CSV table of C-alpha atoms in Angstrom, one decimal:
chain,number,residue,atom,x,y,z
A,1361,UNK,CA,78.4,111.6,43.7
A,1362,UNK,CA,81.9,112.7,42.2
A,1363,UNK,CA,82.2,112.9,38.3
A,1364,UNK,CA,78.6,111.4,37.4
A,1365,UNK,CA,75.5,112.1,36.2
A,1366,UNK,CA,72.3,112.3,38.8
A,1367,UNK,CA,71.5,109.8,40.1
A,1368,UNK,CA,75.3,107.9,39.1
A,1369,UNK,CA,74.7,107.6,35.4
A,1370,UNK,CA,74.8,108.6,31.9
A,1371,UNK,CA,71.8,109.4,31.5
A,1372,UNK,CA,71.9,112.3,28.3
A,1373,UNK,CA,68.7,114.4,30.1
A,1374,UNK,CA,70.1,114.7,33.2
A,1375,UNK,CA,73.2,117.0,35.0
A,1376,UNK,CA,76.1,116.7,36.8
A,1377,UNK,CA,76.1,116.3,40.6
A,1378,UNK,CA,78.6,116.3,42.9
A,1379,UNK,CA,78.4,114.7,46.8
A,1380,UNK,CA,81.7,116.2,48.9
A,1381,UNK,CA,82.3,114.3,51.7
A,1382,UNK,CA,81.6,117.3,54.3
A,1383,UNK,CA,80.0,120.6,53.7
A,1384,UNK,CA,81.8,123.7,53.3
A,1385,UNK,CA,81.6,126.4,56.0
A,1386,UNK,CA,78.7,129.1,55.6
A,1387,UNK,CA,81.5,131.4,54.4
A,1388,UNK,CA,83.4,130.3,52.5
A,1389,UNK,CA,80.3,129.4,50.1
A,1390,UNK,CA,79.6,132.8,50.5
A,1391,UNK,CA,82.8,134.5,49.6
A,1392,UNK,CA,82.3,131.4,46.3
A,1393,UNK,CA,78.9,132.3,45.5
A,1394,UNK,CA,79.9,136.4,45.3
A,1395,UNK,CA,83.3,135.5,43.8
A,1396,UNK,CA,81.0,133.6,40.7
A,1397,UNK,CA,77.7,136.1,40.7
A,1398,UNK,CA,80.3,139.2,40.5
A,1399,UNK,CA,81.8,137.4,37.2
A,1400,UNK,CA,78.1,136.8,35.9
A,1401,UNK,CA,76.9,140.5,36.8
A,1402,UNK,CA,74.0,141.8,39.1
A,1403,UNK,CA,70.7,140.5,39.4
A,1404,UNK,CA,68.3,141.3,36.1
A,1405,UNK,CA,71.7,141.8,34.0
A,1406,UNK,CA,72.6,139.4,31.4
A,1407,UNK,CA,75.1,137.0,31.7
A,1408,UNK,CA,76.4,136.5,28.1
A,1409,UNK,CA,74.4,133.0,27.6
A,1410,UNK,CA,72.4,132.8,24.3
A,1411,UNK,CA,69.6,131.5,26.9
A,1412,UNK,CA,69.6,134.1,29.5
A,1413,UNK,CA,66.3,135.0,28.7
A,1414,UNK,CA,63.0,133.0,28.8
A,1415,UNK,CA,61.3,134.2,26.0
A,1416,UNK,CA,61.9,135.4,22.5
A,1417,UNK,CA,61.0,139.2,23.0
A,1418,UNK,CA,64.1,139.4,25.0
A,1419,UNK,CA,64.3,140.3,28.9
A,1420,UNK,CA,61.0,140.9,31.0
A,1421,UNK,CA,60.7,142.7,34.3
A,1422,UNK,CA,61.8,140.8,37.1
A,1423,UNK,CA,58.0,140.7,38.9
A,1424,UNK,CA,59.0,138.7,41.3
A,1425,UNK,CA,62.4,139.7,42.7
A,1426,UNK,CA,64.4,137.1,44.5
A,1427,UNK,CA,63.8,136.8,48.6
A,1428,UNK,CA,66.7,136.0,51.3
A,1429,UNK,CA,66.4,133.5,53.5
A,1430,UNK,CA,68.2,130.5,55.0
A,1431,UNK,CA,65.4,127.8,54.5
A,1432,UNK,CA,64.6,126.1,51.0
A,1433,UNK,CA,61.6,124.5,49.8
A,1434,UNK,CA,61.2,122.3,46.4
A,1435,UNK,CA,58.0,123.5,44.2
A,1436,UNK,CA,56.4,120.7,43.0
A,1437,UNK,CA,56.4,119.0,39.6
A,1438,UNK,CA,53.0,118.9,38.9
A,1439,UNK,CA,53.1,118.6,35.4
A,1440,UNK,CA,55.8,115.8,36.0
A,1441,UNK,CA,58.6,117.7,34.0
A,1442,UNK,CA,61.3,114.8,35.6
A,1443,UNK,CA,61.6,111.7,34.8
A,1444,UNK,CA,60.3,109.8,38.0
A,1445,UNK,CA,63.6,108.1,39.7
A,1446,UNK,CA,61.5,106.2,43.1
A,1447,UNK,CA,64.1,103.9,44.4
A,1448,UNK,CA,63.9,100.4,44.1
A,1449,UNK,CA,65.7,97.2,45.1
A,1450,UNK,CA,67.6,95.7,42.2
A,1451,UNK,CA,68.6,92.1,43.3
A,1452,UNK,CA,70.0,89.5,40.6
A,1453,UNK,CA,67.1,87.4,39.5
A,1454,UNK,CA,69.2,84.3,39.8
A,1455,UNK,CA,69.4,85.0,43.7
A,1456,UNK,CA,65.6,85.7,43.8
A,1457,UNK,CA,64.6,82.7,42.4
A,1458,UNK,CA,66.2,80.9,44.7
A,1459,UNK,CA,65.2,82.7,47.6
A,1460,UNK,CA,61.7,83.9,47.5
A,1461,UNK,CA,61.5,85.5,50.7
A,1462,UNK,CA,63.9,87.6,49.7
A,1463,UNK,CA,62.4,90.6,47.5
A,1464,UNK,CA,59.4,90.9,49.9
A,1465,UNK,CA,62.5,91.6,52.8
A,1466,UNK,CA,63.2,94.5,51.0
A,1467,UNK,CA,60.0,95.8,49.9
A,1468,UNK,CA,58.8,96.6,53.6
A,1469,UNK,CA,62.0,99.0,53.4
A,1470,UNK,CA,60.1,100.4,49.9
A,1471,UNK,CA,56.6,100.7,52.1
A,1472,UNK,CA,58.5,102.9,54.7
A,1473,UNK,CA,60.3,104.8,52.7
A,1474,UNK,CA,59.0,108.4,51.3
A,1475,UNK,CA,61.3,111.5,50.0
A,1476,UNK,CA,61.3,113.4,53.4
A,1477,UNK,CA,62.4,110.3,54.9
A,1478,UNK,CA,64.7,110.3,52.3
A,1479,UNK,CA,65.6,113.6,53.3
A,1480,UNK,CA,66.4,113.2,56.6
A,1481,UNK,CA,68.3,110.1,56.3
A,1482,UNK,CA,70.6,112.1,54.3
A,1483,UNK,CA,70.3,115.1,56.4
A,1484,UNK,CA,71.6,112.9,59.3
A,1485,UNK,CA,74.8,111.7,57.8
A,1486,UNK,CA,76.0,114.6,55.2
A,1487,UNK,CA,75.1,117.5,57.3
A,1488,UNK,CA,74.5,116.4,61.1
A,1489,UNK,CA,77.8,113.8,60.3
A,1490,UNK,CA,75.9,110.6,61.7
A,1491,UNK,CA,77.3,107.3,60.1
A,1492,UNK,CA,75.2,105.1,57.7
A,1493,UNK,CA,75.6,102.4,60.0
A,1494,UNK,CA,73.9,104.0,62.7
A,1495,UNK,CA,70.9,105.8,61.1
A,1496,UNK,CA,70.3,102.3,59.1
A,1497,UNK,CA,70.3,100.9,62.2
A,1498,UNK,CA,68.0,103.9,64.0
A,1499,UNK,CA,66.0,103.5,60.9
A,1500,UNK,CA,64.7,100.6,60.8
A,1501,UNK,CA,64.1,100.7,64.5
A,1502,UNK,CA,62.0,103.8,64.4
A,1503,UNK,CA,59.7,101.9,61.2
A,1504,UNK,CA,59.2,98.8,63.5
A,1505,UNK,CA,61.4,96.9,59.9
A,1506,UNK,CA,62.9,94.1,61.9
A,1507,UNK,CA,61.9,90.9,60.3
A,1508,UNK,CA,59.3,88.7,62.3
A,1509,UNK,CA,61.2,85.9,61.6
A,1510,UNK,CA,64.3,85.9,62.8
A,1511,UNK,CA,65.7,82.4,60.9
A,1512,UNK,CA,63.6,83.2,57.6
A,1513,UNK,CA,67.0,83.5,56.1
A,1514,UNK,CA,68.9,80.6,57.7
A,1515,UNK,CA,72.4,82.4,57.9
A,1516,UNK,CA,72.3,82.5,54.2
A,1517,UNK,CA,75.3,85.8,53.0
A,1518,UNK,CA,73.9,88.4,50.8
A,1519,UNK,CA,76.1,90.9,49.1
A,1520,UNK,CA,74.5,94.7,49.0
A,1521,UNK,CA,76.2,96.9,46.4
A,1522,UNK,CA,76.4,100.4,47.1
A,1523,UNK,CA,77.3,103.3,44.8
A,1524,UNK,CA,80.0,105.5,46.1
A,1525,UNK,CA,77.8,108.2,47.5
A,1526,UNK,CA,76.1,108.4,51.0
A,1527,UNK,CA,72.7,108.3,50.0
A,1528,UNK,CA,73.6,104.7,47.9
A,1529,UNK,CA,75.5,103.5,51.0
A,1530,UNK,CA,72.7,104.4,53.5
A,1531,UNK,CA,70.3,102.6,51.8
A,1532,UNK,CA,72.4,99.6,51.1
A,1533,UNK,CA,72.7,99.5,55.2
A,1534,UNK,CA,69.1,99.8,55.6
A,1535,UNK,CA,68.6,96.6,53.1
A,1536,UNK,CA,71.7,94.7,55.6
A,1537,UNK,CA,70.0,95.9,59.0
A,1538,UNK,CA,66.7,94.1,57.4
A,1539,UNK,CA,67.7,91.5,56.1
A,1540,UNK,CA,70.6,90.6,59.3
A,1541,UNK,CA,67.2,91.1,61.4
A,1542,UNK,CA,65.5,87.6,59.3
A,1543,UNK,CA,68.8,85.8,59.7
A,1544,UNK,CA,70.4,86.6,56.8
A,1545,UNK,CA,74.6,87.0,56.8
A,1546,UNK,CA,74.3,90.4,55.1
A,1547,UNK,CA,77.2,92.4,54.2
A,1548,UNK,CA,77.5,95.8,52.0
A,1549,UNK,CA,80.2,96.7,50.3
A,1550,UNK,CA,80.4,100.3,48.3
A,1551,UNK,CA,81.1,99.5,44.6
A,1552,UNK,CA,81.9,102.5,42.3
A,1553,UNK,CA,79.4,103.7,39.8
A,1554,UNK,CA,77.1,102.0,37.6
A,1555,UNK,CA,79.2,101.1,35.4
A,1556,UNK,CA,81.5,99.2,37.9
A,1557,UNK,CA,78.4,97.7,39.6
A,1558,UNK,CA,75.9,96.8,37.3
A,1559,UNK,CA,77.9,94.1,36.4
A,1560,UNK,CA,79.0,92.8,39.5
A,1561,UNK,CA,75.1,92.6,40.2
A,1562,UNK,CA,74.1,91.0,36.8
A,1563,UNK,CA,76.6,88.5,37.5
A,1564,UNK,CA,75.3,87.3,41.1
A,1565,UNK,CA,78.5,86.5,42.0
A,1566,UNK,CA,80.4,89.5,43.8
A,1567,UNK,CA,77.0,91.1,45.0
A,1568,UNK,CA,72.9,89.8,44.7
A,1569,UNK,CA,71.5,93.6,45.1
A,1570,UNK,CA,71.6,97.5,44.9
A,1571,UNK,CA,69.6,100.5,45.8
A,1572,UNK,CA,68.2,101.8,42.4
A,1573,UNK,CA,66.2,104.1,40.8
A,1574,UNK,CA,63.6,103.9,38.9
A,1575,UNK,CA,64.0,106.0,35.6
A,1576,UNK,CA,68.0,106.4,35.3
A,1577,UNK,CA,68.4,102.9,35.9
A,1578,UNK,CA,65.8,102.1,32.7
A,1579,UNK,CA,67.3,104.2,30.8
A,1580,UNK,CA,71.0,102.9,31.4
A,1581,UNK,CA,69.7,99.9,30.1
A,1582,UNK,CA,67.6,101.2,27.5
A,1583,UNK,CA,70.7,102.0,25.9
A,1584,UNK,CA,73.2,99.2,26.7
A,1585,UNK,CA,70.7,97.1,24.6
A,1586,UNK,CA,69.6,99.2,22.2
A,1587,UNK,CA,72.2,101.5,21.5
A,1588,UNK,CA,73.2,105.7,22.5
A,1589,UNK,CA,70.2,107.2,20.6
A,1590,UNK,CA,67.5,104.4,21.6
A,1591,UNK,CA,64.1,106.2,22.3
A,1592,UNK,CA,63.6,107.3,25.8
A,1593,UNK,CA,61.7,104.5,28.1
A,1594,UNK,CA,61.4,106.4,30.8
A,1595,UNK,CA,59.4,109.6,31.3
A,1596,UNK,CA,57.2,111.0,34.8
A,1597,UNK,CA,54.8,108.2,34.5
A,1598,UNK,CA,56.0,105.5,37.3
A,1599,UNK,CA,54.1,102.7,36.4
A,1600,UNK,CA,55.3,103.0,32.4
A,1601,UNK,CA,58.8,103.2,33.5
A,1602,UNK,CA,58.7,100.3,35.7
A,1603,UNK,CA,57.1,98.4,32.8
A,1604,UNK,CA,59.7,99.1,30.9
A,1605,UNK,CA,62.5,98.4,33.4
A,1606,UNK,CA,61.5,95.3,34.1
A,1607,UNK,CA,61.4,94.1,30.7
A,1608,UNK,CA,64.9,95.9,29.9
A,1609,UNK,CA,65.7,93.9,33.9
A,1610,UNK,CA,64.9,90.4,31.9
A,1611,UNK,CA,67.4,90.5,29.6
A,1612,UNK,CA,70.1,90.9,32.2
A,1613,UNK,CA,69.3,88.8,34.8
A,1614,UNK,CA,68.1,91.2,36.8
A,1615,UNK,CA,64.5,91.5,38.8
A,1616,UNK,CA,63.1,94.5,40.9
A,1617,UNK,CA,61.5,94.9,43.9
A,1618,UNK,CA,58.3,97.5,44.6
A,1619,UNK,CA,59.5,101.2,44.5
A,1620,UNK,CA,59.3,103.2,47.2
A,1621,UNK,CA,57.9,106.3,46.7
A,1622,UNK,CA,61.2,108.0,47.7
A,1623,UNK,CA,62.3,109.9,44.9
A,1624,UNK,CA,66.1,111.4,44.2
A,1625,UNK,CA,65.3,113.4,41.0
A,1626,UNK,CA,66.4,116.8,39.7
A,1627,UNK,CA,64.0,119.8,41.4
A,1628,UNK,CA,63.8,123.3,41.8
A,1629,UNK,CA,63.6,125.4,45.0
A,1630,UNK,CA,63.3,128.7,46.2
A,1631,UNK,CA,63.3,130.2,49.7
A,1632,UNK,CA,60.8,129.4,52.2
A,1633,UNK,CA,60.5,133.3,52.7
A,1634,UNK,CA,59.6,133.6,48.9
A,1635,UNK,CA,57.5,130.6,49.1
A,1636,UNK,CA,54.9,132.1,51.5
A,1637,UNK,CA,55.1,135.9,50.0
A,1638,UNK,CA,54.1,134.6,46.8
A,1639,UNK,CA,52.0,132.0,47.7
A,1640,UNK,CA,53.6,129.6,46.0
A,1641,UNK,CA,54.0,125.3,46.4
A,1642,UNK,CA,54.0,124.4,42.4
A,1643,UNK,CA,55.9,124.9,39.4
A,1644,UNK,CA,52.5,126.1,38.3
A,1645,UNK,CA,51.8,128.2,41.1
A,1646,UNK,CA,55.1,130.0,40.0
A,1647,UNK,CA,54.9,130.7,36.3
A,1648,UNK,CA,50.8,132.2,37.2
A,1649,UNK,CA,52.6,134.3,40.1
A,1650,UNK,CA,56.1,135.5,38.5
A,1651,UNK,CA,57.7,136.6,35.5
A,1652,UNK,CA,61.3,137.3,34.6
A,1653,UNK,CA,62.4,135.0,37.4
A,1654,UNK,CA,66.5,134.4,37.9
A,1655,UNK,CA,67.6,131.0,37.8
A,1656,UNK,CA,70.5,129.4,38.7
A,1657,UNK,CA,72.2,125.9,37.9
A,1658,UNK,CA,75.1,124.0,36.6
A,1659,UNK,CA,75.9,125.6,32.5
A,1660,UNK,CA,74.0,122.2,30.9
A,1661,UNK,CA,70.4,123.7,32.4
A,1662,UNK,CA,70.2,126.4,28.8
A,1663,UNK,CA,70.4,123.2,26.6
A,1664,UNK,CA,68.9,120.0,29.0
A,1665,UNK,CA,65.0,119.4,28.2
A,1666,UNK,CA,64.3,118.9,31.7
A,1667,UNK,CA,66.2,122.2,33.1
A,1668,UNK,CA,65.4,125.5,31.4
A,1669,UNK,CA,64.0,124.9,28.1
A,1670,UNK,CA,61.4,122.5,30.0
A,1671,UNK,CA,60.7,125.3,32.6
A,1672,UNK,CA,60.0,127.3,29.9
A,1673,UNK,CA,58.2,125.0,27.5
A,1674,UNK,CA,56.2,122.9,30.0
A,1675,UNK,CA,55.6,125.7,32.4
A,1676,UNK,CA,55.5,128.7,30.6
A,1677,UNK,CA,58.2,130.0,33.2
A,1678,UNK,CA,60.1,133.2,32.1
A,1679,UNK,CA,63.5,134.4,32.7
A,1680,UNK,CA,65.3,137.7,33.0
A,1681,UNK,CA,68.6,136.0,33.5
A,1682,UNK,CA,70.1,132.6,34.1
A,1683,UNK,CA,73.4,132.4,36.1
A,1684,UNK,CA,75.6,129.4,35.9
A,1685,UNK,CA,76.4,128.1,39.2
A,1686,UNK,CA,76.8,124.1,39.8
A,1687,UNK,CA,74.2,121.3,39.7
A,1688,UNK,CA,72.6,121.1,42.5
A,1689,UNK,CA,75.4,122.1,44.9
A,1690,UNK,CA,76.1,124.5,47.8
A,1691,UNK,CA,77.3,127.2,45.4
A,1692,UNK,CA,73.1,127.6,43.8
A,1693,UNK,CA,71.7,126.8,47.1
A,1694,UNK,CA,73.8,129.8,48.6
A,1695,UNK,CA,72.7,131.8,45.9
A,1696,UNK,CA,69.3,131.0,47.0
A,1697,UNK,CA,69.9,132.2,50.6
A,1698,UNK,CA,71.4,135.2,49.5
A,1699,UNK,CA,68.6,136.1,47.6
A,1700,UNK,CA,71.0,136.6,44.5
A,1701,UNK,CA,68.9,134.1,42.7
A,1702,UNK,CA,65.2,133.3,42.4
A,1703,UNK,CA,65.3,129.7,41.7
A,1704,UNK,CA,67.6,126.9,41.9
A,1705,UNK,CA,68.5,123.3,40.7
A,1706,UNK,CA,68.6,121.5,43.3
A,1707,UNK,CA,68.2,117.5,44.2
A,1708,UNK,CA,64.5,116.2,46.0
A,1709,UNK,CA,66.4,113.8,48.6
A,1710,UNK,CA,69.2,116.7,49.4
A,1711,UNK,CA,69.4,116.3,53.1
A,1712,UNK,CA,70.1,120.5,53.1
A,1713,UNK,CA,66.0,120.5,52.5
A,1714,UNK,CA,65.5,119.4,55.0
């Protein structure tokens, strides 16, 4: 999602991502990824960053060198280091009042939804080049979601907002191809970022819902109301957070659905390869297996609590060297295939996990 913060936000914990429109060829990533880890040094040097090691006594031995390999897996959180972002349908209360069929239409798409579906929805239109359109439409076929009453919503139009990334616009469809299925005159229309959409959606007017998430979205709020510096509402614990969001939803006119248990949160991966020599499937299972590991991200991960000073603090990870790549985007996932890096940034719904 050009020029925001994941997932579209300003969220102060979280990093930049960037969607491009189409992938860049194998190569020329590669010739990128050298061009960068020749400026930064080779593997187990330091960098120049005040934070390229993971502990105070300075540089440890790499025990766990970095292993090639095309295919990616996310470790798991298990000690919920993220804040939880499960998305959710955000629909002007307003609308939902008046409609209450409505919200539980979008909650079977909540039910089906999981982050490997996630990821292969995505998967399907950024890297096999599929429309939304048609893997909404495949989508919702393969679940069984059609509506079993086809005049529940009596040609009444809803208005899906979508952010301007694929993943937004996907969803949005998925709401439409639902909701079209119960009769409804649904339409989705891609809106900006939040802060050109929240709005529209608060006011009922333009558009009556919007793919969310769970945790960005609270804390966008948190801080609308309550000012830059308001204390954090949101934190790995899903049903707090939704608490909290729909409280911070009631004085905005704004009501949520159910989460799904889809998540598009910040994540680290290595390489399948290194995965299964090291035994590994958890941030935990990493920092008992590995010292002195090299990680790679966008520059903010040496100063955001959730990136390396959370690794570190949460974990007990260790690092011989961090190397500033991007957030989550082909240059730190080539890394990872090159084996130039141990672990990466990366995002849980990226369709390239997949």
């Amino acid at each position: 999602m050009p020029d925001e913060l994941h997932p579209a936000t300003t969220l102060e914990s979280t990093m930049y991502r960037t969607r491009t429109s189409r992938p860049l060829p194998r190569l020329a990533l590669a010739a990128g990824v050298l061009l960068v880890l020749g400026a930064c040094g080779s593997p187990g040097s330091s960098s120049g960053s005040p934070s390229d090691t993971g502990s105070a006594s300075g540089a440890v031995a790499a025990s766990c060198a970095p292993v090639p390999g095309n295919d990616l897996v996310v470790l798991a959180d298990d000690q919920h280091l993220q804040t939880v972002d499960n998305i959710v349908p955000a629909v002007n209360a307003a609308t939902a009042a008046a409609d209450p069929g409505l919200v539980p239409l979008l909650d079977t798409v909540s039910a089906a939804l999981d982050t490997d579906k996630l990821v292969a929805l995505n998967k399907a239109v950024d890297v096999d080049r599929k429309s939304s359109e048609d893997v909404a439409a495949q989508f919702v076929a393969d679940e069984g979601l059609a509506a079993a009453d086809a005049s529940a919503g009596a040609g009444r139009p809803i208005a899906i907002g979508a952010a301007d990334f694929a993943e937004s616009k996907t969803l949005g469809t998925i709401y439409a191809e639902v909701l079209t299925s119960a009769g409804y005159d649904a339409t989705v229309t891609t809106i900006g970022n939040r802060e050109a959409y929240l709005p529209a959606l608060e006011d009922g007017s333009q558009i009556q819902v919007v793919p969310e998430y769970v945790g960005t979205l609270a804390e966008f709020l948190n801080k609308g109301q309550n000012g830059a510096d308001a204390t954090p509402v949101a934190s790995g614990d899903l049903d707090g957070t939704v608490a909290a969001l729909t409280q911070l939803g009631q004085a905005t006119g704004l009501v949520f659905g159910t989460p799904s248990a889809a998540q598009d949160q910040n994540a680290f991966a290595v390489t399948k390869a290194f995965a299964d020599e090291h035994h590994v499937t958890t941030l935990t299972d990493l920092a008992a297996a590995c010292d002195g590991l090299i990680l790679g991200a966008g520059p903010e991960c040496t100063e955001r609590p959730f990136c390396q000073p959370g690794l570190e603090d949460v974990y007990g990870l260790t690092f011989s060297e961090f190397r500033s790549l991007d957030a989550g985007g082909p240059l730190t996932k080539e890394a990872l295939r090159q084996g130039a890096i141990t672990l990466g940034l990366v995002f849980s719904s990226d369709g390239a996990l997949g």
